CSV table of C-alpha atoms in Angstrom, one decimal:
chain,number,residue,atom,x,y,z
A,1,MET,CA,98.1,115.4,99.4
A,2,VAL,CA,99.7,112.4,101.2
A,3,SER,CA,102.8,113.6,102.8
A,4,ALA,CA,105.9,111.4,102.8
A,5,GLU,CA,107.5,113.6,105.4
A,6,ALA,CA,104.5,113.3,107.7
A,7,LEU,CA,104.7,109.5,107.3
A,8,ARG,CA,108.4,109.6,108.2
A,9,THR,CA,107.8,111.7,111.3
A,10,THR,CA,105.3,109.2,112.6
A,11,VAL,CA,107.5,106.2,111.9
A,12,GLU,CA,110.4,107.9,113.6
A,13,ALA,CA,108.3,108.8,116.7
A,14,LEU,CA,107.0,105.2,117.1
A,15,ALA,CA,110.4,103.7,116.5
A,16,ALA,CA,112.0,106.0,119.1
A,17,PHE,CA,110.4,103.9,121.8
A,18,HIS,CA,112.9,101.3,123.1
A,19,THR,CA,110.3,98.7,122.2
A,20,ARG,CA,106.6,98.5,121.6
A,21,HIS,CA,106.4,94.9,122.7
A,22,THR,CA,102.9,94.0,124.0
A,23,PHE,CA,104.4,93.2,127.5
A,24,SER,CA,106.5,96.3,127.7
A,25,PRO,CA,105.6,99.4,129.7
A,26,HIS,CA,106.4,101.4,126.6
A,27,LEU,CA,103.2,100.0,124.9
A,28,GLY,CA,101.0,102.4,126.8
A,29,GLU,CA,103.2,105.4,125.8
A,30,ALA,CA,102.9,104.4,122.2
A,31,ALA,CA,99.1,104.2,122.5
A,32,ALA,CA,99.1,107.7,124.0
A,33,LEU,CA,101.2,109.0,121.1
A,34,ILE,CA,98.8,107.5,118.6
A,35,SER,CA,95.7,108.8,120.5
A,36,ASP,CA,97.2,112.3,120.6
A,37,GLN,CA,97.8,112.3,116.8
A,38,PHE,CA,94.2,111.4,116.1
A,39,THR,CA,93.1,114.2,118.5
A,40,ALA,CA,95.5,116.6,116.8
A,41,ALA,CA,93.8,115.8,113.5
A,42,GLY,CA,90.5,117.1,114.9
A,43,TYR,CA,88.8,113.9,116.0
A,44,THR,CA,86.8,114.0,119.2
A,45,ASP,CA,85.8,110.3,119.4
A,46,VAL,CA,89.2,108.8,120.3
A,47,ALA,CA,89.4,106.0,122.9
A,48,ARG,CA,91.7,103.3,124.2
A,49,ARG,CA,89.7,100.1,124.3
A,50,PRO,CA,91.2,97.5,126.7
A,51,TRP,CA,91.5,93.8,126.1
A,52,SER,CA,92.9,90.9,128.1
A,53,HIS,CA,94.2,87.5,127.2
A,54,ALA,CA,95.9,84.8,129.2
A,55,GLY,CA,96.6,87.1,132.1
A,56,HIS,CA,97.9,89.9,129.8
A,57,SER,CA,96.2,93.1,128.9
A,58,GLY,CA,96.6,96.0,126.5
A,59,ASP,CA,94.8,98.7,124.6
A,60,ASN,CA,93.5,99.1,121.1
A,61,VAL,CA,93.4,102.7,120.0
A,62,VAL,CA,90.1,103.5,118.2
A,63,CYS,CA,89.3,106.7,116.4
A,64,THR,CA,85.7,107.0,115.0
A,65,LYS,CA,84.7,109.2,112.1
A,66,PRO,CA,80.9,109.2,111.9
A,67,GLY,CA,79.3,108.7,108.5
A,68,THR,CA,76.5,110.6,107.0
A,69,GLY,CA,74.5,107.7,105.6
A,70,SER,CA,71.1,106.7,106.9
A,71,ASP,CA,71.1,103.0,105.8
A,72,GLY,CA,72.1,101.5,109.1
A,73,ASN,CA,75.4,103.4,109.2
A,74,PRO,CA,77.7,100.6,108.3
A,75,VAL,CA,81.3,100.7,109.7
A,76,ILE,CA,84.5,100.4,107.7
A,77,ILE,CA,87.6,99.4,109.7
A,78,VAL,CA,91.0,100.7,108.6
A,79,CYS,CA,93.6,99.1,110.8
A,80,ALA,CA,97.2,98.3,111.6
A,81,HIS,CA,99.0,96.9,114.7
A,82,TYR,CA,101.3,99.1,116.7
A,83,ASP,CA,103.1,96.5,118.8
A,84,CYS,CA,106.4,95.0,117.6
A,85,ARG,CA,108.8,92.3,118.6
A,86,MET,CA,112.3,90.8,118.3
A,87,GLU,CA,113.0,87.3,116.8
A,88,ASP,CA,112.5,85.9,120.3
A,89,LEU,CA,108.7,86.5,120.8
A,90,GLY,CA,109.1,86.5,124.6
A,91,ASN,CA,111.8,89.1,124.8
A,92,ALA,CA,110.0,92.2,126.0
A,93,THR,CA,113.0,94.2,126.9
A,94,ALA,CA,115.4,94.1,123.9
A,95,ARG,CA,115.6,97.1,121.6
A,96,ALA,CA,112.9,96.7,118.9
A,97,PRO,CA,112.3,99.8,116.7
A,98,GLY,CA,109.6,98.0,114.6
A,99,ALA,CA,109.7,100.7,111.8
A,100,ASP,CA,108.4,98.5,109.0
A,101,ASP,CA,106.6,96.1,111.3
A,102,ASN,CA,104.5,98.0,111.9
A,103,ALA,CA,105.0,101.7,112.5
A,104,SER,CA,104.7,101.9,108.7
A,105,GLY,CA,101.0,100.7,108.8
A,106,VAL,CA,100.2,102.9,111.7
A,107,ALA,CA,101.7,106.0,110.0
A,108,ALA,CA,99.6,105.3,107.0
A,109,ILE,CA,96.3,105.1,108.9
A,110,LEU,CA,97.2,108.3,110.8
A,111,GLU,CA,97.9,110.1,107.6
A,112,ILE,CA,94.7,108.9,106.0
A,113,ALA,CA,92.7,110.0,109.1
A,114,ARG,CA,94.4,113.4,109.0
A,115,LEU,CA,93.4,114.0,105.3
A,116,LEU,CA,89.8,112.7,105.8
A,117,ALA,CA,89.0,114.7,108.9
A,118,PRO,CA,87.1,117.4,106.9
A,119,VAL,CA,85.7,115.1,104.3
A,120,ALA,CA,82.1,113.8,104.5
A,121,LEU,CA,81.9,110.1,104.1
A,122,SER,CA,78.7,108.0,103.8
A,123,ALA,CA,79.9,105.2,106.1
A,124,THR,CA,81.3,105.4,109.6
A,125,VAL,CA,85.1,104.8,109.5
A,126,ARG,CA,87.0,103.5,112.5
A,127,PHE,CA,90.7,103.9,112.4
A,128,VAL,CA,92.1,101.2,114.7
A,129,ALA,CA,95.6,100.6,116.0
A,130,PHE,CA,95.8,97.1,117.5
A,131,SER,CA,98.2,95.8,120.1
A,132,GLY,CA,98.8,92.1,120.9
A,133,GLU,CA,99.1,91.2,117.2
A,134,GLU,CA,102.5,89.6,117.5
A,135,GLN,CA,101.3,87.3,120.3
A,136,GLY,CA,98.5,85.9,118.2
A,137,LEU,CA,96.1,88.7,117.1
A,138,TRP,CA,94.9,89.3,120.7
A,139,GLY,CA,93.8,92.9,120.3
A,140,SER,CA,92.0,92.4,117.0
A,141,THR,CA,90.3,89.2,118.2
A,142,ALA,CA,88.9,91.0,121.2
A,143,TYR,CA,87.8,94.0,119.2
A,144,ALA,CA,86.1,92.0,116.5
A,145,ALA,CA,84.2,90.0,119.1
A,146,GLN,CA,83.2,93.3,120.9
A,147,LEU,CA,81.8,94.8,117.6
A,148,HIS,CA,79.8,91.7,116.7
A,149,ALA,CA,78.5,91.2,120.2
A,150,ALA,CA,77.1,94.8,119.9
A,151,GLY,CA,75.5,94.0,116.5
A,152,THR,CA,77.8,96.5,114.6
A,153,ASP,CA,77.4,96.2,110.9
A,154,VAL,CA,81.1,95.8,109.9
A,155,TYR,CA,80.9,96.6,106.1
A,156,ARG,CA,84.6,96.3,105.2
A,157,VAL,CA,88.0,95.8,106.9
A,158,ILE,CA,91.2,97.2,105.3
A,159,ASN,CA,94.4,96.1,107.1
A,160,LEU,CA,97.9,97.5,106.6
A,161,ASP,CA,100.8,95.4,107.9
A,162,MET,CA,104.4,96.1,106.7
A,163,VAL,CA,104.0,98.7,103.9
A,164,GLY,CA,107.2,100.7,104.1
A,165,ARG,CA,109.9,98.7,102.3
A,166,PRO,CA,109.3,97.8,98.7
A,167,PRO,CA,110.4,94.5,97.3
A,168,GLU,CA,112.8,94.3,94.3
A,169,ASP,CA,110.0,94.9,91.8
A,170,GLY,CA,108.6,97.8,93.7
A,171,SER,CA,105.1,96.2,94.0
A,172,VAL,CA,102.4,96.2,96.6
A,173,THR,CA,100.5,93.0,97.4
A,174,VAL,CA,96.7,93.4,97.6
A,175,GLU,CA,95.6,90.7,99.9
A,176,ARG,CA,92.1,89.1,99.4
A,177,ASP,CA,90.1,86.4,101.2
A,178,GLU,CA,90.5,83.0,99.6
A,179,GLY,CA,88.7,80.4,101.7
A,180,ASN,CA,89.6,80.7,105.3
A,181,ALA,CA,86.9,80.4,108.0
A,182,VAL,CA,83.9,81.8,105.9
A,183,PRO,CA,84.3,81.0,102.2
A,184,GLY,CA,81.0,82.9,101.5
A,185,ASN,CA,82.7,86.3,101.8
A,186,ASP,CA,85.4,85.6,99.2
A,187,ALA,CA,83.7,87.2,96.2
A,188,ALA,CA,83.1,90.5,98.0
A,189,SER,CA,86.7,90.5,99.2
A,190,LYS,CA,88.0,90.0,95.7
A,191,ALA,CA,85.8,92.8,94.4
A,192,LEU,CA,87.2,95.1,97.0
A,193,GLY,CA,90.7,94.0,96.1
A,194,ALA,CA,90.0,94.9,92.5
A,195,VAL,CA,89.0,98.4,93.7
A,196,MET,CA,92.3,98.6,95.6
A,197,ALA,CA,94.3,97.4,92.6
A,198,GLN,CA,92.6,100.0,90.4
A,199,ALA,CA,93.3,102.7,92.9
A,200,ALA,CA,97.0,101.8,92.8
A,201,ALA,CA,96.9,102.0,89.0
A,202,SER,CA,95.0,105.3,88.9
A,203,TYR,CA,96.9,107.2,91.6
A,204,THR,CA,100.4,105.6,91.8
A,205,ALA,CA,103.1,103.9,89.8
A,206,LEU,CA,103.0,100.8,92.0
A,207,PRO,CA,102.8,97.4,90.3
A,208,VAL,CA,100.2,95.3,92.0
A,209,LYS,CA,100.4,91.6,93.0
A,210,LEU,CA,97.4,89.7,94.3
A,211,GLY,CA,97.8,87.5,97.4
A,212,PRO,CA,95.8,85.9,100.2
A,213,ILE,CA,95.0,87.4,103.6
A,214,TYR,CA,97.2,85.6,106.1
A,215,ALA,CA,98.2,85.8,109.8
A,216,SER,CA,97.3,89.5,110.5
A,217,ASP,CA,94.6,91.5,112.1
A,218,TYR,CA,92.0,91.0,109.4
A,219,MET,CA,91.7,87.3,110.3
A,220,PRO,CA,89.4,87.6,113.4
A,221,PHE,CA,87.1,89.8,111.3
A,222,GLU,CA,87.0,87.3,108.5
A,223,ALA,CA,86.0,84.6,111.0
A,224,HIS,CA,83.0,86.7,111.8
A,225,SER,CA,82.1,86.7,108.0
A,226,ASP,CA,83.3,90.3,107.4
A,227,VAL,CA,84.8,91.3,104.1
A,228,THR,CA,88.5,91.9,104.5
A,229,VAL,CA,91.4,93.0,102.3
A,230,GLY,CA,95.0,94.1,103.1
A,231,ALA,CA,98.0,95.9,101.8
A,232,PHE,CA,101.4,94.3,102.2
A,233,GLU,CA,104.8,94.9,100.7
A,234,GLY,CA,105.6,91.3,100.3
A,235,GLU,CA,108.2,88.9,101.7
A,236,GLY,CA,111.9,89.7,101.9
A,237,ASN,CA,112.6,92.4,104.4
A,238,PRO,CA,115.9,91.3,106.0
A,239,HIS,CA,115.2,93.4,109.1
A,240,TYR,CA,112.0,91.6,110.0
A,241,HIS,CA,111.8,91.2,113.8
A,242,GLN,CA,115.3,92.5,114.2
A,243,THR,CA,116.9,95.5,116.0
A,244,SER,CA,117.8,96.7,112.5
A,245,ASP,CA,114.2,97.4,111.6
A,246,LYS,CA,114.9,101.1,111.8
A,247,PRO,CA,113.3,104.2,110.1
A,248,ALA,CA,116.3,104.6,107.8
A,249,THR,CA,115.6,101.3,106.1
A,250,LEU,CA,112.2,102.4,104.8
A,251,ASP,CA,111.3,104.0,101.5
A,252,TYR,CA,108.9,106.9,102.3
A,253,ASP,CA,107.9,107.5,98.7
A,254,TYR,CA,106.8,103.9,98.6
A,255,LEU,CA,105.0,104.2,101.9
A,256,ALA,CA,103.2,107.3,100.5
A,257,ALA,CA,102.2,105.5,97.4
A,258,VAL,CA,100.7,102.6,99.4
A,259,THR,CA,98.9,105.2,101.6
A,260,LYS,CA,97.5,106.9,98.5
A,261,THR,CA,96.2,103.5,97.3
A,262,VAL,CA,94.4,102.8,100.6
A,263,LEU,CA,93.0,106.3,100.8
A,264,ALA,CA,91.7,106.1,97.2
A,265,THR,CA,90.1,102.7,98.0
A,266,LEU,CA,88.4,104.1,101.1
A,267,LEU,CA,87.1,107.1,99.1
A,268,ALA,CA,85.8,104.9,96.4
A,269,GLU,CA,83.7,103.0,99.0
A,270,THR,CA,82.5,105.9,101.1
A,271,LEU,CA,82.8,109.4,99.5
A,272,ASP,CA,79.5,111.1,100.0
A,273,VAL,CA,79.3,112.8,96.6
A,274,ALA,CA,78.9,111.6,93.0
A,275,ASP,CA,82.0,109.9,91.5
A,276,GLU,CA,83.0,111.9,88.5
A,277,ALA,CA,84.1,108.8,86.7
A,278,ARG,CA,80.5,107.5,86.9
A,279,SER,CA,79.0,110.8,85.8
A,280,ALA,CA,78.1,111.5,82.2
A,281,VAL,CA,78.9,115.2,82.8
A,282,ASP,CA,82.4,116.5,83.2
A,283,LEU,CA,82.9,120.2,83.5
A,284,TYR,CA,86.3,121.8,83.1
A,285,ILE,CA,88.1,125.1,82.8
A,286,ARG,CA,91.2,125.1,80.7
A,287,ASP,CA,94.7,125.7,82.1
A,288,SER,CA,96.1,126.4,78.7
A,289,GLN,CA,95.0,126.5,75.0
A,290,ALA,CA,96.0,122.9,74.6
A,291,ASP,CA,94.1,121.7,77.7
A,292,THR,CA,91.3,119.2,76.9
A,293,GLY,CA,90.2,118.7,80.5
A,294,SER,CA,92.2,115.6,81.3
A,295,GLN,CA,93.5,115.2,84.9
A,296,PRO,CA,96.1,116.1,85.8
A,297,SER,CA,96.7,118.8,83.2
A,298,GLY,CA,100.2,120.2,82.3
A,299,ALA,CA,101.8,122.3,85.0
A,300,PRO,CA,99.5,125.4,85.2
A,301,ASN,CA,101.0,128.7,84.1
A,302,GLY,CA,98.5,131.0,85.6
A,303,ALA,CA,97.1,132.1,82.3
A,304,SER,CA,93.9,130.2,81.8
A,305,PRO,CA,92.3,131.3,78.5
A,306,ASP,CA,88.9,130.6,80.1
A,307,LEU,CA,89.3,133.5,82.6
A,308,TRP,CA,89.5,137.0,81.2
A,309,VAL,CA,88.9,140.5,82.3
A,310,ARG,CA,87.1,143.4,80.6
A,311,ASN,CA,87.3,147.0,81.8
A,312,SER,CA,83.7,147.9,80.8
A,313,ASP,CA,80.4,146.2,81.7
A,314,ILE,CA,78.5,144.3,79.1
A,315,GLN,CA,75.5,146.5,80.0
A,316,ALA,CA,77.5,149.5,78.8
A,317,GLY,CA,77.8,147.9,75.3
A,318,ASP,CA,81.1,146.0,75.8
A,319,ASP,CA,81.7,142.8,73.9
A,320,PRO,CA,83.2,140.2,76.3
A,321,GLU,CA,84.4,138.1,73.3
A,322,LEU,CA,87.0,140.7,72.4
A,323,GLY,CA,89.3,139.1,74.9
A,324,HIS,CA,91.3,139.9,78.0
A,325,GLN,CA,92.2,143.4,79.0
A,326,THR,CA,94.7,144.6,81.6
A,327,PRO,CA,92.7,145.3,84.8
A,328,VAL,CA,92.5,148.9,86.0
A,329,ASN,CA,93.3,149.2,89.7
A,330,GLY,CA,90.8,150.7,92.1
A,331,VAL,CA,87.8,150.6,89.9
A,332,PRO,CA,85.2,147.9,88.9
A,333,ASN,CA,86.4,145.5,86.3
A,334,PHE,CA,84.4,142.5,84.9
A,335,LEU,CA,85.6,138.9,85.0
A,336,TYR,CA,84.2,136.2,82.7
A,337,VAL,CA,84.7,132.5,82.9
A,338,ARG,CA,84.2,129.9,80.1
A,339,VAL,CA,83.1,126.4,81.3
A,340,HIS,CA,83.3,123.3,79.0
A,341,ASN,CA,81.6,120.0,79.2
A,342,ARG,CA,83.8,117.1,78.1
A,343,GLY,CA,81.2,114.5,79.2
A,344,THR,CA,78.8,112.5,77.1
A,345,ALA,CA,75.6,114.1,78.3
A,346,ALA,CA,74.3,117.7,78.4
A,347,LEU,CA,74.1,119.5,81.7
A,348,GLY,CA,70.8,121.4,82.1
A,349,SER,CA,70.4,125.0,82.9
A,350,GLY,CA,70.3,126.2,86.5
A,351,VAL,CA,72.2,123.1,87.7
A,352,ALA,CA,75.8,124.2,87.9
A,353,GLN,CA,77.5,127.2,89.4
A,354,VAL,CA,80.7,129.1,89.1
A,355,ARG,CA,82.5,130.6,92.1
A,356,THR,CA,85.2,133.2,91.6
A,357,TYR,CA,87.9,134.4,93.9
A,358,GLN,CA,90.8,136.9,94.1
A,359,GLY,CA,94.1,136.6,95.9
A,360,ASP,CA,97.5,138.3,96.3
A,361,PRO,CA,100.2,135.9,95.0
A,362,GLY,CA,102.7,137.7,97.3
A,363,ALA,CA,100.8,136.5,100.3
A,364,GLY,CA,101.1,132.9,99.3
A,365,ALA,CA,99.2,130.3,97.2
A,366,THR,CA,97.3,128.4,99.8
A,367,TRP,CA,93.6,127.7,99.2
A,368,PRO,CA,91.3,128.9,100.8
A,369,ALA,CA,93.2,131.0,103.3
A,370,ARG,CA,94.8,133.4,100.8
A,371,PHE,CA,91.7,134.0,98.7
A,372,GLN,CA,88.6,136.2,99.0
A,373,PRO,CA,85.3,135.6,97.1
A,374,ILE,CA,84.4,137.8,94.2
A,375,GLY,CA,81.0,136.2,93.5
A,376,THR,CA,78.9,133.2,92.6
A,377,LEU,CA,76.7,132.8,89.5
A,378,VAL,CA,74.4,130.0,88.6
A,379,ILE,CA,75.0,128.8,85.0
A,380,ASP,CA,71.6,129.7,83.4
A,381,GLN,CA,72.3,127.9,80.1
A,382,ALA,CA,72.5,124.2,79.3
A,383,ILE,CA,76.0,123.0,78.4
A,384,PRO,CA,75.8,120.3,75.7
A,385,ALA,CA,78.2,117.4,75.6
A,386,GLY,CA,81.3,118.8,74.0
A,387,GLY,CA,80.1,122.3,74.3
A,388,SER,CA,80.8,125.4,76.5
A,389,VAL,CA,79.2,128.5,77.8
A,390,ARG,CA,80.4,131.9,79.0
A,391,VAL,CA,79.5,132.8,82.6
A,392,GLY,CA,79.6,136.4,83.9
A,393,PRO,CA,80.3,139.1,84.3
A,394,PHE,CA,81.6,139.0,87.9
A,395,ALA,CA,82.2,142.6,89.1
A,396,TRP,CA,85.6,142.9,90.7
A,397,THR,CA,87.8,145.8,92.0
A,398,PRO,CA,91.5,145.0,92.1
A,399,HIS,CA,93.5,146.7,94.9
A,400,SER,CA,97.0,145.3,94.2
A,401,VAL,CA,99.2,147.0,91.5
A,402,ASP,CA,101.0,144.5,89.2
A,403,HIS,CA,99.9,141.2,90.7
A,404,GLU,CA,96.6,139.6,91.5
A,405,ARG,CA,95.5,136.0,91.2
A,406,LEU,CA,92.0,135.1,89.9
A,407,LEU,CA,90.5,131.7,90.6
A,408,ALA,CA,87.3,130.2,89.2
A,409,ILE,CA,85.6,126.9,90.3
A,410,ALA,CA,82.8,125.3,88.3
A,411,SER,CA,80.7,122.5,90.0
A,412,ALA,CA,77.5,120.6,89.7
A,413,PRO,CA,75.8,118.0,91.8
A,414,SER,CA,77.0,115.3,89.4
A,415,ASP,CA,80.5,116.8,89.1
A,416,HIS,CA,82.0,118.2,92.2
A,417,SER,CA,85.2,120.1,92.5
A,418,VAL,CA,87.8,119.2,95.1
A,419,PRO,CA,86.9,122.2,97.3
A,420,ASP,CA,83.3,121.0,97.3
A,421,VAL,CA,84.5,117.8,99.1
A,422,TYR,CA,87.6,118.8,101.0
A,423,THR,CA,87.5,122.0,103.1
A,424,GLY,CA,91.1,121.9,104.3
A,425,GLU,CA,94.1,123.8,103.0
A,426,LEU,CA,95.4,123.0,99.5
A,427,ASP,CA,98.3,124.1,97.4
A,428,THR,CA,96.7,126.2,94.6
A,429,ASP,CA,99.1,125.0,91.9
A,430,LEU,CA,98.3,121.4,92.7
A,431,LEU,CA,94.6,122.1,93.0
A,432,VAL,CA,94.5,123.7,89.5
A,433,ARG,CA,96.5,121.0,87.9
A,434,PHE,CA,94.7,118.0,89.4
A,435,ASP,CA,91.1,119.4,89.4
A,436,ASN,CA,89.8,120.3,86.0
A,437,ASN,CA,86.9,122.1,87.6
A,438,VAL,CA,89.3,124.9,88.7
A,439,GLY,CA,91.0,127.5,86.5
A,440,ARG,CA,93.5,130.3,87.4
A,441,ARG,CA,94.7,133.5,85.8
A,442,ASP,CA,97.4,135.8,87.2
A,443,VAL,CA,96.9,139.4,86.2
A,444,GLY,CA,98.7,142.7,86.6
A,445,PRO,CA,96.4,145.5,87.5
A,446,GLN,CA,97.6,148.9,86.4
A,447,GLY,CA,96.8,152.5,87.3
């Protein structure tokens, strides 16, 4: 769901300022743009937190997403600096687009914030855009001190600094704490770095390199003993601190892949539902006869063999196992769904449920806006490991001749579907392909 075009739009908007030098009047305009984007994503707790240093001042932009946990409500910081510079650090008037350094990092955290707005997370997440980084980490130093003075439990810090232009090998560097001010937090940093490296392997094609944290906004947090990691493209950008650091020099598919990596890392640490990978139960609805429940499946063809329609009710003597019949328009039909368990443990009866929906493909494929519920049934049978059960019937009256889209979603407390977790809009084709809990069948009602 990470949008390369949304990332490009943000980078272009930030790079359009003549400069975002910390001493430039444009810095406040850039802070306002960032604040407005957080607000547009639906956040209400967005603030500009002032700092001052050596006679200079600026704002950090802080967007807070409250967590649902009750264990002291730890805070995770996801951060990037929004100021930029030329090779001459003191030149606050020269043209400095700062596309890679560091509009790329800011674009990534804004995109992550947008996608997570409707998602319940156990920990509080603060998305922070720092200024004063180029002058010596002024904004992050002040903010880290403020948090710790207030007794805030900073659980993890994830920093993004220059993540838009891939090196020759196309890799991303996962930065971990190795010594520095507080050696005692190294092990936890390396463990979080391993989560990030695995996220890159699971959700992108990015090769991963491991490196140390160094000279960016995670350092003040590390000095307070916080666990820090970072994402970095690596050395070698010829436009570094130059007027030529423009949006056209970035690779937005690469930036999207790094953004996915950080998003997946954040979800691994905070998602407020059971992780399917850790569950012994794995429900699925097939997208084709060859589908074994792996994710993603082959491109869905809208003909799931696990969704089928019968024209007569089972109570009238119909046998659902006789297979799919063409729906009859304007009268009740009966939908059945078969749910499989590819896990290693049985799922008990009365635990899972199946929700079914109908939609008109001609009106668009967006979930959930283009669908109406048919019904919900609790699965009243146990599903053994490797086994399946039939669920239904769901009574349904089609009203569109020749085309209607049927959708079924199976879920359990130990195996959530994507719509259980994310309430925003989704492309149905992608939803069906990437979530094995969801099946689809397109039908052509007649009569």
